[in-house]
XYZ file of C-alpha atoms in Angstrom:
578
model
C 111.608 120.315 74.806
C 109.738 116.963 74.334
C 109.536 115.072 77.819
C 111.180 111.103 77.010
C 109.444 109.224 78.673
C 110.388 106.068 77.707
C 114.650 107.523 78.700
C 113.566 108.739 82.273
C 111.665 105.159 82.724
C 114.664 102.841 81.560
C 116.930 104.838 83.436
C 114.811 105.005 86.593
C 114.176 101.621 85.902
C 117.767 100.567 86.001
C 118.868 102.767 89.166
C 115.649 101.320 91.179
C 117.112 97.738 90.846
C 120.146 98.475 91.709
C 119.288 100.667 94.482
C 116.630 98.316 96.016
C 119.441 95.192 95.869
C 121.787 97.887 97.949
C 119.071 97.708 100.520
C 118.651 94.539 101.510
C 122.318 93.245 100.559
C 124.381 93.411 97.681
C 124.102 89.625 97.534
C 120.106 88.961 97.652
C 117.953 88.729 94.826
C 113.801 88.498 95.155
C 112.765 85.177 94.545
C 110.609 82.274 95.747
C 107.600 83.229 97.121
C 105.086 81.556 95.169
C 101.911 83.964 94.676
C 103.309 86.953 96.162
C 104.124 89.897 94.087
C 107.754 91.801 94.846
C 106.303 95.054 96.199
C 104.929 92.774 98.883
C 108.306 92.446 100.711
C 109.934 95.246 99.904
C 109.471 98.145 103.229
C 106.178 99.892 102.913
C 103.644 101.148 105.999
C 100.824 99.757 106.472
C 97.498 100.289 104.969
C 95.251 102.889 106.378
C 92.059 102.254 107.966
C 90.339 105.895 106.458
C 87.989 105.509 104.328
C 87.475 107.817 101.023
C 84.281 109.165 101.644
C 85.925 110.203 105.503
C 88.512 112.739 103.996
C 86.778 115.872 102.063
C 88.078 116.659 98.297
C 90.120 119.593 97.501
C 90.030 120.058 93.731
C 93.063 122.337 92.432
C 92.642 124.193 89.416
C 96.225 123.827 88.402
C 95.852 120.039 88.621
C 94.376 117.532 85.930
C 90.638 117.343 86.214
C 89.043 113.955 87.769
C 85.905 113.117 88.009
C 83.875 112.405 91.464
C 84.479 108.937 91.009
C 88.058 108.957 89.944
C 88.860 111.190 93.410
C 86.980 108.377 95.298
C 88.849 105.622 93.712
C 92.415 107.632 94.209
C 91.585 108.148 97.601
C 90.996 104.824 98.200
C 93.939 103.855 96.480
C 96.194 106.199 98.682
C 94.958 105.543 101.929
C 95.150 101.381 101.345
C 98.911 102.132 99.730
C 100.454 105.150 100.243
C 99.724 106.853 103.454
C 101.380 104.582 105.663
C 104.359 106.149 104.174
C 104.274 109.488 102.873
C 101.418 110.493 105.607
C 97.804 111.038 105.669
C 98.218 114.751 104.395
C 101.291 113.806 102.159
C 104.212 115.837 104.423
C 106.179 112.854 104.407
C 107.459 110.518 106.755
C 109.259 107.242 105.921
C 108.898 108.720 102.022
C 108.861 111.521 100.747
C 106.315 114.542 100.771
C 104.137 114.455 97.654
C 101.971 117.942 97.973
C 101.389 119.918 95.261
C 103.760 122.793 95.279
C 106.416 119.652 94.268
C 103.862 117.192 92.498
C 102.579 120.182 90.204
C 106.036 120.813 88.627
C 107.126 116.845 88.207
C 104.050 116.598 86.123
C 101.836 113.749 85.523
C 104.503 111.832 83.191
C 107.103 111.967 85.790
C 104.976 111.016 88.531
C 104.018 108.114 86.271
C 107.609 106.763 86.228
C 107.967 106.438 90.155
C 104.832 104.639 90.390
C 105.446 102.625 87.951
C 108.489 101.772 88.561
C 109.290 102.528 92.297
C 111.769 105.078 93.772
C 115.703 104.794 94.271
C 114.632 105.061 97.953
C 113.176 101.693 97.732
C 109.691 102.838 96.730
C 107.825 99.543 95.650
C 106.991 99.432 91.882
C 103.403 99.419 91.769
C 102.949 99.380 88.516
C 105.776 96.568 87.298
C 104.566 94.573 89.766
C 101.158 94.262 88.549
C 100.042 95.856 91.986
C 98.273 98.841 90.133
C 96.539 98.851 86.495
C 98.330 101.392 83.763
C 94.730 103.089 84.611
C 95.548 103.679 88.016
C 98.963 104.175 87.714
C 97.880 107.345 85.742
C 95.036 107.931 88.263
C 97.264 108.565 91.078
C 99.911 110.530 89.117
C 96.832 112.668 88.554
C 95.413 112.979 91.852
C 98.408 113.110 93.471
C 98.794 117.185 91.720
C 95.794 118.018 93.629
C 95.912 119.420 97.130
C 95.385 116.332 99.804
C 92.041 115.522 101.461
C 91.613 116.161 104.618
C 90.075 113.527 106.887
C 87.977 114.567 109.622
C 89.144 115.560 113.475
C 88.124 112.909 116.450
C 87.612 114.186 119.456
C 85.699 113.728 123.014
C 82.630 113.912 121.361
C 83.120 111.239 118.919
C 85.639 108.756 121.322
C 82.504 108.956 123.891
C 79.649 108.040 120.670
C 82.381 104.555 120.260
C 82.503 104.298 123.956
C 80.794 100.859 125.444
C 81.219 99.286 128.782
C 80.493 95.921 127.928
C 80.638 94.614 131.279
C 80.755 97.349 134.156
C 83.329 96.874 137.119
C 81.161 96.289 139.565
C 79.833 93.429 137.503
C 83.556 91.488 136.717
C 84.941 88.300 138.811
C 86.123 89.731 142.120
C 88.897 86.949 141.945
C 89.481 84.639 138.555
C 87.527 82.340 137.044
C 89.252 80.264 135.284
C 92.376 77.810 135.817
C 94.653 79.142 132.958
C 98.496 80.354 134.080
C 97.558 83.838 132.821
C 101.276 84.706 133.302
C 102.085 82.084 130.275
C 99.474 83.264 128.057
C 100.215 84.974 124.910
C 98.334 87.051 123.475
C 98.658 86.441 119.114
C 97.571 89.490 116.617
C 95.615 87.515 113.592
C 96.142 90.166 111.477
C 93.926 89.880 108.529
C 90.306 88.525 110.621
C 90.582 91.395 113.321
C 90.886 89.717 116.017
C 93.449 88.101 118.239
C 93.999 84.588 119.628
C 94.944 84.118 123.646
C 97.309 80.910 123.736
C 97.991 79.172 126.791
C 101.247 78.879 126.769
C 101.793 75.459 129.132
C 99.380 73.538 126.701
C 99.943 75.100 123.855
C 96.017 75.571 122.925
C 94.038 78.756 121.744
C 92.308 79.682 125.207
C 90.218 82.361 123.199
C 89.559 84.039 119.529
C 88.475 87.438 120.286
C 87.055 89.980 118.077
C 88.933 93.751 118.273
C 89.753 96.514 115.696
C 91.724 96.295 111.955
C 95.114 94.774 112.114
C 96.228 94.699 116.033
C 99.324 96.772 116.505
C 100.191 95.782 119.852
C 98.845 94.010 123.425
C 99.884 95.413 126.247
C 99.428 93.942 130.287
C 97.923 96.206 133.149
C 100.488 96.192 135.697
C 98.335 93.605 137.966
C 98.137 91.318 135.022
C 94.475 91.268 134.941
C 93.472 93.534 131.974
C 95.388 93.127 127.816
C 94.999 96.232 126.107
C 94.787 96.125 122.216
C 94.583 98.624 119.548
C 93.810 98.399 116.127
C 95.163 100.113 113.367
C 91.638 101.434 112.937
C 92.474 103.296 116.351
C 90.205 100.946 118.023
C 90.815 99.905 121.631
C 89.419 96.457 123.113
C 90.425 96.088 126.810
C 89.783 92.443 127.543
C 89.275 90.960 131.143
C 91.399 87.697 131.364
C 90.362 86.910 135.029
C 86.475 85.653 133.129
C 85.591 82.019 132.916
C 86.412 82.675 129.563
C 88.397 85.798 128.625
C 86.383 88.664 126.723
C 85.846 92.054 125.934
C 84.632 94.257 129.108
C 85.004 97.683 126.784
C 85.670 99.360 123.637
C 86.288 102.520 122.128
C 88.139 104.255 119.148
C 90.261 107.227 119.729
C 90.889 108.540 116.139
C 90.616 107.198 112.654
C 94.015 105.135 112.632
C 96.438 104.506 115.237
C 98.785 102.537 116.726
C 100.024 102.686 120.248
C 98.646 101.799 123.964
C 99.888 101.761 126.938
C 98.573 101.357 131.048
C 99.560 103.103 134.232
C 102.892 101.236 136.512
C 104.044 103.415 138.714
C 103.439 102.786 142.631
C 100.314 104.074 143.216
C 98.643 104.157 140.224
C 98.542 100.902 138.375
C 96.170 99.777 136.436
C 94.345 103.726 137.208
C 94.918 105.069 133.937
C 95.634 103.864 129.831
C 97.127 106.181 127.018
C 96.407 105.616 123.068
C 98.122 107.528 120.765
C 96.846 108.207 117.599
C 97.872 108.506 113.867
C 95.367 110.661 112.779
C 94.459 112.981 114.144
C 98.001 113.682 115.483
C 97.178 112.807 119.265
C 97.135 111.395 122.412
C 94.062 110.473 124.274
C 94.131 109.616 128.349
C 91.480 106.927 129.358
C 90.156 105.310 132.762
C 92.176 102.224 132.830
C 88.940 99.735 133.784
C 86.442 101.101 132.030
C 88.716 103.234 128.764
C 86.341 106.204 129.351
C 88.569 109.076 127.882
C 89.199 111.753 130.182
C 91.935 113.457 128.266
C 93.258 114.401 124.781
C 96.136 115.977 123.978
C 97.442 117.069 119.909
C 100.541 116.435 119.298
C 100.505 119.305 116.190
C 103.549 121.670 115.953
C 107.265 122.005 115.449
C 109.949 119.714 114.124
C 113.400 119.282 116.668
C 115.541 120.195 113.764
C 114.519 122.666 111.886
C 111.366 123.987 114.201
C 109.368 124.351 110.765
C 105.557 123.836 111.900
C 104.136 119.953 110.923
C 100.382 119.495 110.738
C 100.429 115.507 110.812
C 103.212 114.366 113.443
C 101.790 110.632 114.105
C 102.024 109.262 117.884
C 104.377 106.155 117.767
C 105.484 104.266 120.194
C 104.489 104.931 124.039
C 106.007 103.197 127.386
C 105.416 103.878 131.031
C 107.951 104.759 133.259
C 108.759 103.116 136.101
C 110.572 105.967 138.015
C 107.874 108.554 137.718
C 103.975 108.588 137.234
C 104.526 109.608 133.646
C 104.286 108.255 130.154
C 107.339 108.075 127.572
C 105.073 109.602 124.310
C 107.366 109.524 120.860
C 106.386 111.875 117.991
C 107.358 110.900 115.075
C 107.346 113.480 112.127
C 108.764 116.467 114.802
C 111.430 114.242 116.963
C 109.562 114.960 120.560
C 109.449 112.422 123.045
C 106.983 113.982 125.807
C 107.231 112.777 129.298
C 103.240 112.861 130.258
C 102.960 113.039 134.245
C 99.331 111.766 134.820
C 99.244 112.544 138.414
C 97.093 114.983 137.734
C 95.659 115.087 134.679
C 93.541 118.052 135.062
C 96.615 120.087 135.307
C 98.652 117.923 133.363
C 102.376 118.465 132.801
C 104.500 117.332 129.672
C 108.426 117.365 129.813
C 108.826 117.856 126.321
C 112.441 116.241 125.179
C 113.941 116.762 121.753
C 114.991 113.664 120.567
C 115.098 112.770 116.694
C 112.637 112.990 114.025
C 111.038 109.888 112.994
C 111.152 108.271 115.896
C 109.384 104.555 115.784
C 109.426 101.550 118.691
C 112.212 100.897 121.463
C 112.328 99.311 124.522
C 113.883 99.870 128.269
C 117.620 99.013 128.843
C 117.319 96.607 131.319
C 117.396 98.906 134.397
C 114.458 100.282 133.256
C 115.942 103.434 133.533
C 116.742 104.072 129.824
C 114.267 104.053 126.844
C 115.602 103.328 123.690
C 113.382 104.349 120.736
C 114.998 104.242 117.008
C 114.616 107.274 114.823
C 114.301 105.616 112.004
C 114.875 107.527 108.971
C 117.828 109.087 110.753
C 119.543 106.067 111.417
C 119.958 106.924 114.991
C 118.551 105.290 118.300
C 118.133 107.919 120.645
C 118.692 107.378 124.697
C 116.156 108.652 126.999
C 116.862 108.662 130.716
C 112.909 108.469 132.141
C 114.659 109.023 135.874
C 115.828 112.637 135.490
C 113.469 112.938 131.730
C 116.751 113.818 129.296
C 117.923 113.002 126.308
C 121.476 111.220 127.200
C 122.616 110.214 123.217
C 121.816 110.002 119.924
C 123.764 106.952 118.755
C 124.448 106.512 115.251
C 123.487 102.492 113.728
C 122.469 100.805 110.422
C 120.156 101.739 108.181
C 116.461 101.827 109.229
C 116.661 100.336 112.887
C 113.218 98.647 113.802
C 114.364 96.662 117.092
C 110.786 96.268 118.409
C 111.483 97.091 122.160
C 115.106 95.493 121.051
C 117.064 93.124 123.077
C 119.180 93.223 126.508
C 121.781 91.161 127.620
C 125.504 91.125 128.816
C 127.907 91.020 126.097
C 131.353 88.881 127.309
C 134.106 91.877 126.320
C 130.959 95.381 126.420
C 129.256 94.585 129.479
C 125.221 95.171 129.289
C 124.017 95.872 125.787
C 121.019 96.711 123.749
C 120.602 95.111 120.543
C 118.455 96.548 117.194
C 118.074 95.006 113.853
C 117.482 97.037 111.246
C 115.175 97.290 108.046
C 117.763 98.861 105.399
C 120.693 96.546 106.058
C 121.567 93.052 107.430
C 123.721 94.462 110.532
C 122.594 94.031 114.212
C 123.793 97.003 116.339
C 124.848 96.520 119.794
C 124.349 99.567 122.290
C 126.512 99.765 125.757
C 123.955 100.331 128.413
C 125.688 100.468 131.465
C 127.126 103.973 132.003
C 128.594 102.840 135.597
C 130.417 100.129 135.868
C 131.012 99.860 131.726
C 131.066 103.879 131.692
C 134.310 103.397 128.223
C 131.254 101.734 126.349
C 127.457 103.434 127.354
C 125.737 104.694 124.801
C 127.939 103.874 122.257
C 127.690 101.215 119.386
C 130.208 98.350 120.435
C 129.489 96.076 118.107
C 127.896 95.952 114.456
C 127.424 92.155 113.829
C 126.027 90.766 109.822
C 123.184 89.018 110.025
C 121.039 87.248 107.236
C 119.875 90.348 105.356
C 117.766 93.585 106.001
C 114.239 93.366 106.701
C 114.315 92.547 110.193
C 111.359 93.675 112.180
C 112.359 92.355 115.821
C 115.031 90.926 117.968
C 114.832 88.818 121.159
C 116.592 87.582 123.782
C 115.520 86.756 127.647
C 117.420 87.112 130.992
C 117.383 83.279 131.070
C 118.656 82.560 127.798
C 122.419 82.472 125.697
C 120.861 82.628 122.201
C 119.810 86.004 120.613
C 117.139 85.514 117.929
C 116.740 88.038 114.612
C 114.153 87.180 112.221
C 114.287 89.200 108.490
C 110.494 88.994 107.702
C 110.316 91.520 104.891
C 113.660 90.007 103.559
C 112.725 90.057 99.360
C 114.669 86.279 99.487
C 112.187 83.453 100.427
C 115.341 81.165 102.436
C 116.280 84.720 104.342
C 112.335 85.685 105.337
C 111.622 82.031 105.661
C 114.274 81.567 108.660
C 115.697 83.219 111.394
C 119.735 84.074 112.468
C 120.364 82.967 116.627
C 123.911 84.110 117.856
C 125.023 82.489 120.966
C 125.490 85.401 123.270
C 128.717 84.352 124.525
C 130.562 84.066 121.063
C 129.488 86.275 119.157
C 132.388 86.652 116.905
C 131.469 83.128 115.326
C 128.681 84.844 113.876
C 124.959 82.988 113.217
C 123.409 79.876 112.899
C 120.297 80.022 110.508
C 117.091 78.183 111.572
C 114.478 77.416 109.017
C 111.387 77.951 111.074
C 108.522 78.146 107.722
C 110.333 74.321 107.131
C 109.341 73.204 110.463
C 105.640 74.228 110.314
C 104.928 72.054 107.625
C 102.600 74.596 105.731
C 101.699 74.671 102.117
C 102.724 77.749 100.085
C 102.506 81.293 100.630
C 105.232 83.947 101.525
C 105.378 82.230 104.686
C 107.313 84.807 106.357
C 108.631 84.521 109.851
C 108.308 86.925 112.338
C 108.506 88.349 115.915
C 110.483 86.059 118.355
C 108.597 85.720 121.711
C 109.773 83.595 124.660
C 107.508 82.051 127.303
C 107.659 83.660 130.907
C 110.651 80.615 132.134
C 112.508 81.845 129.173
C 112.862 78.204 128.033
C 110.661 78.502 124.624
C 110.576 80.621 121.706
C 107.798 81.011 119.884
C 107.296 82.314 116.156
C 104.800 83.341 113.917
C 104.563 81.799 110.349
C 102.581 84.289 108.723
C 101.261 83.215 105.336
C 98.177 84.878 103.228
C 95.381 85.361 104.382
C 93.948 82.458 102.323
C 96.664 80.026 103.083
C 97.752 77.855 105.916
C 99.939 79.688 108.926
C 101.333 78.512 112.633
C 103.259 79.136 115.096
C 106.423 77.633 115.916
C 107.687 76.421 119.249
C 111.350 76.187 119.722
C 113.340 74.594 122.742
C 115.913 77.388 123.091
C 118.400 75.988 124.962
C 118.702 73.039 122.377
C 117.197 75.036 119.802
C 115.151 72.039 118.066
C 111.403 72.175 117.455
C 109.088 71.687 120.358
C 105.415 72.297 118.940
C 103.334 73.706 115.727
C 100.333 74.982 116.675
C 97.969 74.729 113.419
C 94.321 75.903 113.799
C 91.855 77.762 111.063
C 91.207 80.368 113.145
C 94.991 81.433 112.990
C 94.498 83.614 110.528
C 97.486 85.784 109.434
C 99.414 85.921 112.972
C 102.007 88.368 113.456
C 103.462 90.120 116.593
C 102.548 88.156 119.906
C 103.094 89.525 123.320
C 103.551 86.810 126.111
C 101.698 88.290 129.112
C 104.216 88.267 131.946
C 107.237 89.804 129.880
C 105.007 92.286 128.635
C 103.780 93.129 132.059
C 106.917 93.556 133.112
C 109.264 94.580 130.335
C 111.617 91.782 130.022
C 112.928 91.679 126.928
């Protein structure tokens, strides 16, 4: 029977639309974002730091033949596009798993199609979009028949070849040096130039530009406030000592190939002793001296899903948090669904609580006791309910499609009592969480309220102790007016639904995508602050909101805000307020 292309590709063509406008609302179209291409907002991970010549070729006899160039160029191709989703060794994650024994029997034609096109799923369509050439589109239908290459393990010996001490201990202020309010600082990932920018937050100036790994995930806070933690996605750690004259790098190391977690030591006794990475690849988690980041410990995270306990070679570290009841870490696995309560009193005989949660597990945040972690299983449309005080799984809570809260959003809601809040990627609902299994004990754990927001793509959520308003932003929203603004409730009626804000208006920036993202208030809880992220050619800010009037406050413009995405205000990090 002769394969019809051209039928499977209208067809596939037609349900992809239609699927991908499901997604993000049945109402929302792509349009206006001058100079970006659609597969640029629709959900995709990020790009992976690996380089080709790092992962060793498999050839498969069964598969189409490439050439050593053509394997190089795939490689490069999947690592920059398609890991970030369907996994290093293609097992799947957020997509699906693309090894051979199901690539082999789509054939080359088929695979063609979905790349071209995009996926019902809400692959994007890099080949329609002018993302990928015809010649790569058939490139990577090709290569993706042959088995995947493996990138190489990363362990003690290589972390302690990375390892520098840039400026020993005993050599660092014994007090600080400088006059900044460290508390209001913020600490701003500039995406695109590797680096990121401290702010001081009273006078609204960059304090520092300092140079760390690819694409900062996260900052974290030691627990004295002294030290800001970041990784890279290229699994590179910078720990930076804010009490210099001038802020700066004190020590580095990398702790895999790609990554994207940290975290420091808070319990009584033992803060600021010891930091945890986690790693992408390889599937880890490494244990470091909190001053100095000399790893003393690493831990694989290889092994066997919660659900159906079938064995996964690639389960990527996400998000980690430390506990404040117990000298332990809260680790989250994603592929397998374990969150692994790591007591590092000892490390030498070190003892994991191993919890089964829910596969895919991403970010979360504490409830605001503290007490329960909250980390969204993504793919499974669930947020799952950890109680770090006696280290067990409490609920799985069912919510919207593709929950990415950040570390979400607590408050009291007037008829549920204390809530947590998650947006989600996959629809435009914000899910509401009761929290409060004492005094509330009719609503914890369950979702009280659903409320519609602007549209799906939302990446975080905020609100503060201090504040009424509750801020959603929909970053990776395909419509330019949705990504381009944000949605604030006022937290005391929230049945009159949202106000939008147009923050990309108020910066005053040229074009771009211009997409808005990650609400952050200062430490008094009286400002918001949000990045404008643009290209990495074009203008971007940051926007400063008064959030009790909500009006505009500041735009901080500088070249060396580059691309800035997440930022992490240092005392609400320190202390989890959020």
């Amino acid at each position: 029977m002769k394969f019809n292309y051209a039928a499977l590709a209208a067809g596939l063509f037609v349900a992809t639309a239609l699927s991908f406008t499901g997604v993000v609302g049945a109402e929302e179209k792509p349009s206006g974002h001058p100079g970006t291409p659609e597969t640029e907002m629709r959900y995709k991970g990020a790009p992976v730091p690996i380089k080709p010549e790092q992962a060793e070729t498999v050839v498969s006899p069964k598969a189409p033949p490439l050439t050593e160039a053509e394997f190089t160029r795939a490689k490069q191709i999947y690592f920059e596009r398609c890991a970030g989703c369907h996994g290093v060794l293609r097992k799947g994650a957020t997509g699906k798993p693309l090894t051979p024994d199901i690539t082999l029997n789509k054939g080359t034609d088929y695979l063609k199609v979905f790349i071209n096109y995009g996926s019902p799923a809400g692959m994007p369509n890099w080949g329609t979009s002018g993302v990928l050439s015809d010649q790569d589109v058939d490139l990577m239908a090709k290569f993706l028949q042959h088995e995947p290459p493996t990138p190489p393990e990363f362990g003690m010996k290589e972390m302690k070849a990375s390892w520098k001490v840039l400026v020993p201990p005993a050599e660092r202020p014994k007090k600080k040096l400088n006059n900044i309010n460290l508390a209001n600082v913020f600490s701003v990932t500039l995406r695109d130039a590797g680096q990121v920018a401290l702010i001081d937050g009273d006078t609204k100036k960059i304090v520092s530009v300092i140079d760390t790994g690819y694409a900062v995930h996260i900052s974290r806070v030691s627990n004295s406030g002294r030290y800001l933690y970041v990784i890279g996605r290229d699994a590179q750690i910078n720990l930076i000592d804010m009490w210099m004259a001038q802020p700066a790098n004190v020590a580095v190391i990398k702790v895999g190939l790609e990554a994207r977690s940290v975290e420091t030591s808070k319990y009584k006794g033992y803060e600021d002793t010891y930091a945890i990475a986690g790693s992408y690849w390889p599937p880890q988690y490494t244990i470091m001296k909190g001053d100095t980041l000399e790893p003393l410990k690493i831990v694989a995270t290889r092994g066997f899903t919660v659900d159906t306990q079938e064995y996964h070679p690639e389960p990527r570290v996400a998000s980690i948090v430390a506990s404040h009841f117990h000298p332990e870490f809260v680790v989250n696995v994603k592929e397998t669904g374990h969150t692994l309560m790591v007591d590092y009193s000892d490390i030498n005989n070190l003892k994991v609580t191993d919890i089964g949660t829910e596969r895919f597990l991403h970010d979360g945040g504490f409830d605001s006791t503290k007490r329960y972690f909250m980390v969204a299983a993504n793919q499974r449309n669930k947020i799952a309910v950890v109680d770090s005080k006696n280290d067990k799984l409490v609920k799985l809570v069912e919510v919207g499609k593709i929950p990415h809260p950040g570390r979400g959003a607590n408050f009291v809601d007037p008829k549920f009592g204390p809530v947590w809040a998650t947006g989600h990627l996959g629809d435009e609902t914000i899910a509401l969480i009761g929290t409060d299994p004492v005094n509330h004990k009719e609503n914890a754990w369950k979702m009280v309220r659903s409320l519609k927001g602007q549209g799906g793509g939302s990446l975080f959520i905020k609100t503060h102790p201090k504040s009424t308003n509750l801020w959603v932003d929909t970053a990776l929203n395909p419509n330019a007016a949705v990504s381009q603004s944000v949605a604030v409730y006022n937290i005391k009626n929230l049945d009159k639904g949202f106000d939008v804000v147009n923050i990309a208006e108020m910066a005053g920036l040229g074009e771009g995508p211009k997409r808005v993202v990650q609400p952050e208030y200062n430490n008094k809880g009286d400002e918001v602050w949000f990045s404008v992220w643009n290209g990495k050619t074009q203008e971007s800010a940051i926007v400063v909101l008064d959030d009790k009037t909500r009006k505009l406050k500041a735009v901080i413009k500088d070249k060396r805000l580059v691309t800035p995405t997440g930022k992490f205000n240092v005392y609400n990090t320190q202390h989890d307020v959020y």
